[in-house]
Amino acid sequence: MLRFENLTGDASFDWIAAAAPAILASEWNGPTQALLAGAVRDGYLERATRFAHGYFEKRGAGLRFRVVMEDAARHKIAAEHSAGWNPVQAMTEIARGIEPDALPFSSANPQAVEAWGRANFERAVDLDPDFSAAWLSWAQSLAASGDTLRAQDVAARALARPGLRSKIERTQIELLAAGLRGDNDGRIAALETLSRVFSRDLGALRTLAQAQFAARRFNDAARLYQDLLQKDPSNAADLNFLGYAQASAGHPDQARTSLEQYGKRPGQAVNALDSLGEAMFLNGRFADAEKAFLEAYQKDPAFLDGADLWKAAHARWLGGDLRGADELAARYENARARDPRPLKTWRQATWLYQTGRRDQAVALLSREPASDAIERQLAAWKNPSAAVASDINTLRQLYQRADPVNDGLPRTLYAAALLETGRKEEARKLIALWPLPPRGISPLNSLMYPRFLGLRDKLH
């Protein structure tokens, strides 16, 4: 659905140029999948099969609309339709002429539709309280501007109306509201509904798969990615995500199969090896992880700034070979010769600390010129318990919001808090997967492995 052209010569009708295709899209959604696009290239990126574009002009006391349907593959006009009078009446006539099962727009009030088209959403819902498109646009606008509290209020007011007209737009409001309040279950429920409505829309199914993965429903996510790959085998990224979902569900051999297939796709060999290494690492298969990381590094030492060598060092250490791990860590440092000295020294010291050599770590870092970063790190090592949040609800929220693949630090800290409160079984589940080497330069990073290893000793 492309923006319409205003051929009236009257700028007061400019709002219709965006509103008319939005009305058409709303009426077609359900029987088909209609997406608004800023340009033709956006439609091709979404794999559109048809483009709808049009114009409107003055005819007597009203307006006349013309819509052209173009076949995206053949670049030929498939149909043309025209209708007159106000935007809703004209678009409804055109929509049903092209898709007989088109749904009615969520308002037939011309004044409310004009207010909505001019982005005066509050007036639109005052004029028509069950105008679901206006409620949705209002909540989306507030959320996009960062006004989360008002967006939540508007969404709640909309959902409180039993007569809200469009079921699809109601579900979209539910999805927005769930996202604003951090309700993963509510978000997934709304996405499941939308994926059923738009069963041919792979984007909706992919969004659901991503949401299931973010909610740590890894088996559900894996099934969805397998469904996506059956429907669109060409999408290499889905194979990569499938491998991570399988690995996170505790199925490393399934992950290996998926990631080896992913590595056969053009340009994905190195990333597939890195992903395979992480999949094996998560499941404690450290020899396999090291092998994959080193192969990735050999193929492209510049990939991720050489991080595969750093991850290989961790895999060798956790596999029981500290001397060999030190050699790999030294290779990594040599490969990053351009890093400033304070960063190199900090990284060397944190390596020593997390691998059990606390006194050496403190001595090495203490020789560096004083700085805020060094003082924070030394303070964290001196009193690790004081360095992290102690409130279990805060730790739970940090864990739930973290990327499930790289959640090692918040997951470990939350598991430790659960154990301290006697919730052993919950804590045990959280340490089933091994944490990947943390990213960034947080003073808390080096605390992760000592605490995680301590948890494993207590819970296994």
Coordinates of C-alpha atoms in Angstrom, one line a residue:
M1 CA 0.0 0.0 0.0
L2 CA 1.7 3.2 -1.3
R3 CA 0.9 6.7 -0.4
F4 CA -1.8 8.3 -2.7
E5 CA -1.2 11.4 -4.8
N6 CA -3.3 14.5 -4.1
L7 CA -4.2 15.9 -7.5
T8 CA -6.8 18.4 -6.2
G9 CA -4.4 21.3 -5.9
D10 CA -5.7 21.8 -2.4
A11 CA -3.2 21.2 0.4
S12 CA -6.1 20.9 2.9
F13 CA -6.6 17.4 1.5
D14 CA -3.1 16.2 2.0
W15 CA -4.1 14.1 5.0
I16 CA -6.1 11.9 2.7
A17 CA -2.9 10.8 0.8
A18 CA -1.8 8.7 3.8
A19 CA -5.3 8.0 5.3
A20 CA -6.8 6.5 2.2
P21 CA -4.2 3.7 1.8
A22 CA -4.4 3.1 5.6
I23 CA -8.2 2.6 5.3
L24 CA -7.7 0.2 2.4
A25 CA -5.0 -1.8 4.4
S26 CA -7.3 -2.0 7.4
E27 CA -10.2 -3.3 5.3
W28 CA -8.0 -5.9 3.5
N29 CA -6.2 -7.2 6.5
G30 CA -7.8 -10.5 7.3
P31 CA -8.7 -11.8 3.8
T32 CA -5.2 -10.9 2.8
Q33 CA -2.1 -9.2 4.3
A34 CA -1.8 -5.5 3.5
L35 CA 1.2 -3.5 4.6
L36 CA 1.8 0.2 4.3
A37 CA 5.0 1.1 2.6
G38 CA 6.9 4.4 2.2
A39 CA 8.3 3.4 -1.2
V40 CA 8.2 0.5 -3.8
R41 CA 11.6 -0.8 -2.5
D42 CA 10.0 -1.4 1.0
G43 CA 7.4 -3.6 -0.6
Y44 CA 10.0 -5.7 -2.4
L45 CA 11.8 -6.1 0.9
E46 CA 8.6 -7.4 2.5
R47 CA 8.2 -9.7 -0.6
A48 CA 4.9 -8.1 -1.6
T49 CA 3.1 -9.9 -4.4
R50 CA 1.0 -6.8 -5.4
F51 CA 1.3 -3.1 -5.0
A52 CA -1.7 -0.8 -4.6
H53 CA -1.2 2.9 -5.5
G54 CA -3.5 5.6 -6.5
Y55 CA -4.6 9.2 -6.6
F56 CA -7.6 11.4 -5.9
E57 CA -9.0 14.5 -7.6
K58 CA -11.9 16.9 -7.2
R59 CA -15.1 15.9 -9.0
G60 CA -17.9 18.4 -8.4
A61 CA -18.6 18.7 -4.7
G62 CA -16.8 15.6 -3.8
L63 CA -13.6 13.6 -4.5
R64 CA -12.9 10.8 -7.0
F65 CA -10.4 8.1 -6.1
R66 CA -8.6 5.7 -8.5
V67 CA -6.6 2.7 -7.3
V68 CA -4.3 0.6 -9.4
M69 CA -3.2 -2.9 -8.5
E70 CA 0.1 -3.9 -9.9
D71 CA 1.6 -7.4 -10.1
A72 CA 5.0 -7.1 -8.3
A73 CA 6.6 -9.9 -10.3
R74 CA 5.5 -9.0 -13.8
H75 CA 5.3 -5.2 -13.3
K76 CA 1.9 -5.1 -15.0
I77 CA -1.4 -3.6 -14.0
A78 CA -3.6 -6.4 -12.7
A79 CA -6.7 -4.2 -12.0
E80 CA -8.0 -0.7 -11.7
H81 CA -10.9 0.6 -9.6
S82 CA -12.4 4.0 -9.0
A83 CA -15.0 5.3 -6.7
G84 CA -16.2 8.7 -5.5
W85 CA -17.3 10.8 -2.5
N86 CA -15.6 10.6 0.9
P87 CA -12.5 8.6 1.7
V88 CA -14.2 5.8 3.7
Q89 CA -17.1 5.3 1.3
A90 CA -14.7 5.3 -1.7
M91 CA -12.1 3.0 -0.1
T92 CA -14.8 0.5 1.0
E93 CA -16.2 0.3 -2.5
I94 CA -12.8 -0.2 -4.0
A95 CA -11.7 -2.6 -1.3
R96 CA -14.7 -4.9 -1.8
G97 CA -14.3 -4.7 -5.6
I98 CA -10.8 -6.2 -5.3
E99 CA -11.4 -8.4 -2.2
P100 CA -15.0 -9.4 -1.8
D101 CA -14.4 -10.5 1.8
A102 CA -12.9 -7.1 2.8
L103 CA -13.8 -6.0 6.4
P104 CA -15.5 -2.8 7.1
F105 CA -13.3 0.1 8.4
S106 CA -13.6 0.8 12.1
S107 CA -15.4 4.1 11.6
A108 CA -18.0 5.4 9.2
N109 CA -18.0 8.9 10.8
P110 CA -16.4 11.3 8.3
Q111 CA -15.5 13.8 11.0
A112 CA -13.8 11.2 13.2
V113 CA -12.0 9.7 10.2
E114 CA -10.7 13.2 9.2
A115 CA -9.5 13.8 12.8
W116 CA -7.7 10.5 12.7
G117 CA -6.2 11.3 9.3
R118 CA -4.9 14.6 10.7
A119 CA -3.4 12.7 13.7
N120 CA -5.9 14.3 16.1
F121 CA -6.6 11.0 17.7
E122 CA -8.2 12.3 20.9
R123 CA -10.8 14.1 19.0
A124 CA -11.3 11.1 16.7
V125 CA -12.2 8.8 19.7
D126 CA -14.4 11.6 21.2
L127 CA -16.4 11.7 18.0
D128 CA -16.5 7.9 17.7
P129 CA -15.6 6.1 21.0
D130 CA -15.4 2.6 19.3
F131 CA -13.0 3.8 16.5
S132 CA -10.4 1.1 17.0
A133 CA -7.9 2.4 14.4
A134 CA -7.8 5.8 16.1
W135 CA -7.2 4.2 19.5
L136 CA -4.4 2.1 18.1
S137 CA -2.8 5.1 16.3
W138 CA -3.1 7.2 19.5
A139 CA -1.4 4.6 21.7
Q140 CA 1.3 3.9 19.1
S141 CA 2.0 7.6 18.7
L142 CA 2.4 8.0 22.5
A143 CA 4.6 4.9 22.8
A144 CA 6.8 6.1 19.9
S145 CA 7.3 9.5 21.6
G146 CA 8.4 7.8 24.8
D147 CA 5.3 8.7 26.8
T148 CA 4.8 5.2 28.1
L149 CA 2.4 6.0 30.9
R150 CA 0.0 7.8 28.7
A151 CA 0.3 5.1 26.0
Q152 CA -0.6 2.5 28.7
D153 CA -3.5 4.6 29.8
V154 CA -4.9 5.1 26.3
A155 CA -4.5 1.4 25.5
A156 CA -6.3 0.5 28.8
R157 CA -9.2 2.9 27.9
A158 CA -9.5 1.4 24.5
L159 CA -9.5 -2.2 25.7
A160 CA -12.1 -1.3 28.3
R161 CA -14.6 -0.7 25.5
P162 CA -16.5 -3.9 24.6
G163 CA -17.7 -2.4 21.4
L164 CA -14.3 -1.7 19.9
R165 CA -15.0 -2.5 16.3
S166 CA -12.0 -4.3 14.8
K167 CA -10.9 -7.5 16.4
I168 CA -7.5 -7.3 14.7
E169 CA -6.9 -3.7 15.9
R170 CA -8.0 -4.7 19.4
T171 CA -5.4 -7.5 19.3
Q172 CA -2.8 -5.0 18.1
I173 CA -3.6 -2.8 21.0
E174 CA -3.3 -5.8 23.4
L175 CA 0.1 -6.5 21.9
L176 CA 1.2 -2.9 22.4
A177 CA -0.1 -2.8 26.0
A178 CA 1.6 -6.1 26.9
G179 CA 4.9 -4.8 25.5
L180 CA 4.6 -1.6 27.4
R181 CA 4.1 -3.3 30.7
G182 CA 6.7 -6.0 30.0
D183 CA 4.1 -8.8 30.0
N184 CA 5.7 -11.6 27.9
D185 CA 2.8 -13.9 28.2
G186 CA 0.3 -11.3 27.1
R187 CA 2.6 -10.3 24.2
I188 CA 2.9 -13.9 23.0
A189 CA -0.9 -14.5 23.3
A190 CA -1.5 -11.4 21.1
L191 CA 1.2 -12.5 18.6
E192 CA -0.3 -16.0 18.4
T193 CA -3.7 -14.5 17.5
L194 CA -2.2 -12.2 14.8
S195 CA -0.1 -15.1 13.4
R196 CA -3.4 -17.1 13.0
V197 CA -5.1 -14.2 11.3
F198 CA -2.2 -13.5 9.0
S199 CA -1.3 -17.1 8.5
R200 CA 0.5 -16.3 5.2
D201 CA 2.5 -13.5 6.7
L202 CA 5.9 -14.9 7.6
G203 CA 6.8 -11.7 9.4
A204 CA 4.1 -12.2 12.0
L205 CA 5.2 -15.8 12.5
R206 CA 8.8 -14.7 12.8
T207 CA 8.0 -12.1 15.4
L208 CA 6.1 -14.7 17.4
A209 CA 9.2 -17.0 17.2
Q210 CA 11.4 -14.2 18.4
A211 CA 9.0 -13.5 21.3
Q212 CA 8.9 -17.2 22.3
F213 CA 12.7 -17.2 22.3
A214 CA 12.9 -14.0 24.4
A215 CA 10.5 -15.5 26.9
R216 CA 12.8 -18.6 27.1
R217 CA 10.2 -20.9 25.6
F218 CA 12.9 -22.5 23.5
N219 CA 11.1 -25.6 22.3
D220 CA 8.1 -23.5 21.2
A221 CA 10.5 -21.1 19.4
A222 CA 12.3 -24.1 17.7
R223 CA 9.0 -25.4 16.4
L224 CA 8.1 -22.0 15.0
Y225 CA 11.5 -21.6 13.3
Q226 CA 11.1 -25.1 11.8
D227 CA 7.7 -24.0 10.5
L228 CA 9.2 -20.9 9.0
L229 CA 11.9 -22.9 7.2
Q230 CA 9.3 -25.2 5.7
K231 CA 7.5 -22.1 4.3
D232 CA 10.6 -20.2 3.3
P233 CA 13.7 -22.4 3.1
S234 CA 15.7 -19.5 1.7
N235 CA 15.9 -17.6 4.9
A236 CA 19.3 -18.4 6.3
A237 CA 18.8 -16.3 9.5
D238 CA 16.0 -18.6 10.6
L239 CA 18.4 -21.6 10.5
N240 CA 20.8 -19.7 12.8
F241 CA 18.0 -18.8 15.2
L242 CA 16.7 -22.4 15.1
G243 CA 20.2 -23.6 16.2
Y244 CA 20.2 -21.3 19.1
A245 CA 16.7 -22.3 20.1
Q246 CA 17.6 -26.0 20.0
A247 CA 20.9 -25.4 21.9
S248 CA 19.1 -23.3 24.6
A249 CA 16.5 -26.1 24.9
G250 CA 19.3 -28.5 25.8
H251 CA 19.5 -30.2 22.4
P252 CA 23.1 -29.6 21.2
D253 CA 23.2 -32.3 18.6
Q254 CA 20.0 -30.9 16.9
A255 CA 21.6 -27.5 17.1
R256 CA 24.8 -28.8 15.4
T257 CA 22.7 -30.2 12.5
S258 CA 20.9 -26.8 12.0
L259 CA 24.0 -24.7 12.3
E260 CA 26.0 -27.0 9.9
Q261 CA 23.2 -26.4 7.4
Y262 CA 23.4 -22.7 8.1
G263 CA 27.1 -22.7 7.4
K264 CA 26.5 -24.0 3.9
R265 CA 24.6 -20.9 3.0
P266 CA 26.6 -18.2 1.1
G267 CA 28.7 -16.0 3.3
Q268 CA 27.7 -17.7 6.6
A269 CA 30.5 -20.2 7.2
V270 CA 32.3 -18.1 9.9
N271 CA 29.2 -17.0 11.7
A272 CA 27.9 -20.6 11.7
L273 CA 31.1 -21.8 13.3
D274 CA 30.8 -19.1 16.0
S275 CA 27.2 -20.0 16.6
L276 CA 28.1 -23.7 16.8
G277 CA 30.8 -22.9 19.3
E278 CA 28.3 -20.9 21.5
A279 CA 25.7 -23.7 21.1
M280 CA 28.2 -26.3 22.4
F281 CA 29.5 -24.0 25.1
L282 CA 26.0 -23.4 26.5
N283 CA 25.6 -27.1 26.9
G284 CA 29.0 -27.7 28.5
R285 CA 30.5 -29.3 25.4
F286 CA 33.7 -27.4 25.8
A287 CA 36.0 -29.4 23.5
D288 CA 33.5 -29.1 20.7
A289 CA 33.1 -25.4 21.5
E290 CA 36.8 -24.7 21.4
K291 CA 37.2 -26.5 18.1
A292 CA 34.4 -24.5 16.5
F293 CA 35.7 -21.2 17.9
L294 CA 39.2 -21.9 16.7
E295 CA 38.0 -22.9 13.2
A296 CA 36.0 -19.6 13.0
Y297 CA 39.1 -17.6 14.1
Q298 CA 41.3 -19.4 11.5
K299 CA 38.8 -18.6 8.7
D300 CA 38.5 -14.9 9.7
P301 CA 40.7 -13.5 12.5
A302 CA 38.9 -10.2 12.2
F303 CA 35.5 -11.6 12.8
L304 CA 34.0 -10.0 15.9
D305 CA 37.4 -8.4 16.5
G306 CA 38.9 -11.8 17.2
A307 CA 36.4 -12.7 20.0
D308 CA 36.4 -16.4 18.9
L309 CA 39.9 -16.7 20.3
W310 CA 38.8 -15.2 23.6
K311 CA 35.8 -17.6 23.8
A312 CA 38.1 -20.5 22.9
A313 CA 40.3 -19.7 25.8
H314 CA 37.3 -19.9 28.2
A315 CA 36.2 -23.2 26.6
R316 CA 39.7 -24.7 27.2
W317 CA 39.8 -23.4 30.8
L318 CA 36.4 -24.8 31.7
G319 CA 37.4 -28.0 29.9
G320 CA 40.1 -28.4 32.5
D321 CA 43.3 -27.0 30.8
L322 CA 44.2 -23.8 32.5
R323 CA 47.7 -23.6 31.0
G324 CA 46.4 -24.1 27.5
A325 CA 43.7 -21.5 28.2
D326 CA 46.4 -19.0 29.3
E327 CA 48.1 -19.5 26.0
L328 CA 44.9 -18.8 24.0
A329 CA 44.2 -15.8 26.2
A330 CA 47.7 -14.5 25.5
R331 CA 47.2 -15.0 21.7
Y332 CA 44.1 -13.0 22.0
E333 CA 45.9 -10.2 23.7
N334 CA 48.7 -10.2 21.1
A335 CA 46.1 -10.0 18.4
R336 CA 44.6 -6.9 20.0
A337 CA 48.0 -5.0 20.2
R338 CA 46.3 -1.7 19.3
D339 CA 44.1 -1.7 22.4
P340 CA 45.1 1.0 25.0
R341 CA 47.2 -0.3 27.9
P342 CA 44.6 0.2 30.6
L343 CA 42.1 -1.9 28.7
K344 CA 44.7 -4.7 28.1
T345 CA 45.7 -4.7 31.7
W346 CA 42.1 -4.7 32.9
R347 CA 41.3 -7.7 30.6
Q348 CA 44.4 -9.6 31.8
A349 CA 43.6 -8.9 35.4
T350 CA 39.9 -10.0 35.0
W351 CA 41.1 -13.2 33.3
L352 CA 43.3 -14.0 36.3
Y353 CA 40.5 -13.2 38.7
Q354 CA 37.8 -15.3 37.1
T355 CA 40.1 -18.2 36.7
G356 CA 40.8 -18.3 40.4
R357 CA 43.9 -16.2 40.8
R358 CA 42.5 -13.3 42.8
D359 CA 45.7 -12.1 44.4
Q360 CA 47.5 -11.9 41.1
A361 CA 44.6 -10.0 39.6
V362 CA 44.5 -7.4 42.3
A363 CA 48.3 -7.0 42.2
L364 CA 48.3 -6.5 38.4
L365 CA 45.5 -4.0 38.4
S366 CA 46.8 -2.1 41.4
R367 CA 50.0 -1.2 39.5
E368 CA 48.0 0.8 36.9
P369 CA 47.6 4.5 37.4
A370 CA 44.5 5.2 39.5
S371 CA 41.2 5.8 37.6
D372 CA 37.5 5.5 38.4
A373 CA 37.2 2.3 36.3
I374 CA 40.1 0.7 38.2
E375 CA 38.8 1.8 41.6
R376 CA 35.4 0.3 40.8
Q377 CA 36.9 -3.0 39.7
L378 CA 39.1 -3.3 42.8
A379 CA 36.2 -2.4 45.0
A380 CA 34.0 -5.1 43.4
W381 CA 36.8 -7.7 44.0
K382 CA 37.3 -6.5 47.6
N383 CA 33.6 -6.9 48.5
P384 CA 31.8 -8.9 45.7
S385 CA 28.5 -9.1 47.6
A386 CA 28.2 -5.3 47.9
A387 CA 28.9 -4.8 44.2
V388 CA 25.7 -6.4 43.0
A389 CA 22.0 -5.7 43.5
S390 CA 20.6 -7.7 46.5
D391 CA 16.9 -7.3 45.8
I392 CA 15.7 -10.5 44.3
N393 CA 12.9 -8.8 42.3
T394 CA 15.3 -6.5 40.7
L395 CA 17.6 -9.4 39.8
R396 CA 14.6 -11.3 38.4
Q397 CA 13.6 -8.4 36.2
L398 CA 17.2 -8.0 34.9
Y399 CA 17.3 -11.7 34.1
Q400 CA 13.9 -11.7 32.3
R401 CA 14.9 -8.7 30.2
A402 CA 18.3 -10.0 29.2
D403 CA 19.1 -11.6 25.8
P404 CA 18.7 -15.4 26.6
V405 CA 21.9 -16.2 24.7
N406 CA 24.0 -13.6 26.6
D407 CA 22.3 -13.6 29.9
G408 CA 25.0 -15.2 31.9
L409 CA 25.7 -12.5 34.5
P410 CA 22.0 -11.7 35.4
R411 CA 21.1 -15.4 35.3
T412 CA 23.9 -16.3 37.6
L413 CA 23.2 -13.4 40.1
Y414 CA 19.5 -14.3 40.1
A415 CA 20.2 -18.0 40.6
A416 CA 22.5 -17.1 43.6
A417 CA 19.7 -15.0 45.1
L418 CA 17.2 -17.8 44.6
L419 CA 19.5 -20.2 46.4
E420 CA 20.0 -17.8 49.3
T421 CA 16.2 -17.7 49.8
G422 CA 16.0 -21.5 49.8
R423 CA 14.5 -21.9 46.3
K424 CA 17.0 -24.6 45.2
E425 CA 15.0 -26.1 42.3
E426 CA 14.5 -22.8 40.7
A427 CA 18.2 -22.0 41.0
R428 CA 19.2 -25.4 39.7
K429 CA 17.2 -24.8 36.5
L430 CA 18.9 -21.5 35.9
I431 CA 22.4 -23.0 35.9
A432 CA 21.5 -25.9 33.5
L433 CA 23.1 -23.9 30.7
W434 CA 26.7 -22.6 31.0
P435 CA 27.1 -18.8 30.6
L436 CA 29.0 -17.5 27.6
P437 CA 31.9 -15.1 28.3
P438 CA 30.3 -11.8 29.1
R439 CA 30.7 -8.8 26.7
G440 CA 31.6 -5.3 27.6
I441 CA 33.8 -3.9 30.4
S442 CA 31.6 -4.1 33.5
P443 CA 33.4 -4.5 36.8
L444 CA 30.8 -7.3 37.5
N445 CA 31.8 -9.5 34.6
S446 CA 34.7 -11.2 36.4
L447 CA 32.5 -12.1 39.3
M448 CA 30.3 -14.3 37.0
Y449 CA 32.3 -17.5 36.6
P450 CA 33.5 -17.8 40.2
R451 CA 29.9 -17.4 41.4
F452 CA 28.5 -19.7 38.8
L453 CA 31.0 -22.4 39.6
G454 CA 30.2 -22.0 43.3
L455 CA 26.5 -22.5 42.5
R456 CA 27.3 -25.7 40.6
D457 CA 29.2 -27.1 43.5
K458 CA 26.3 -26.4 45.9
L459 CA 23.5 -27.6 43.6
H460 CA 25.0 -30.6 42.0

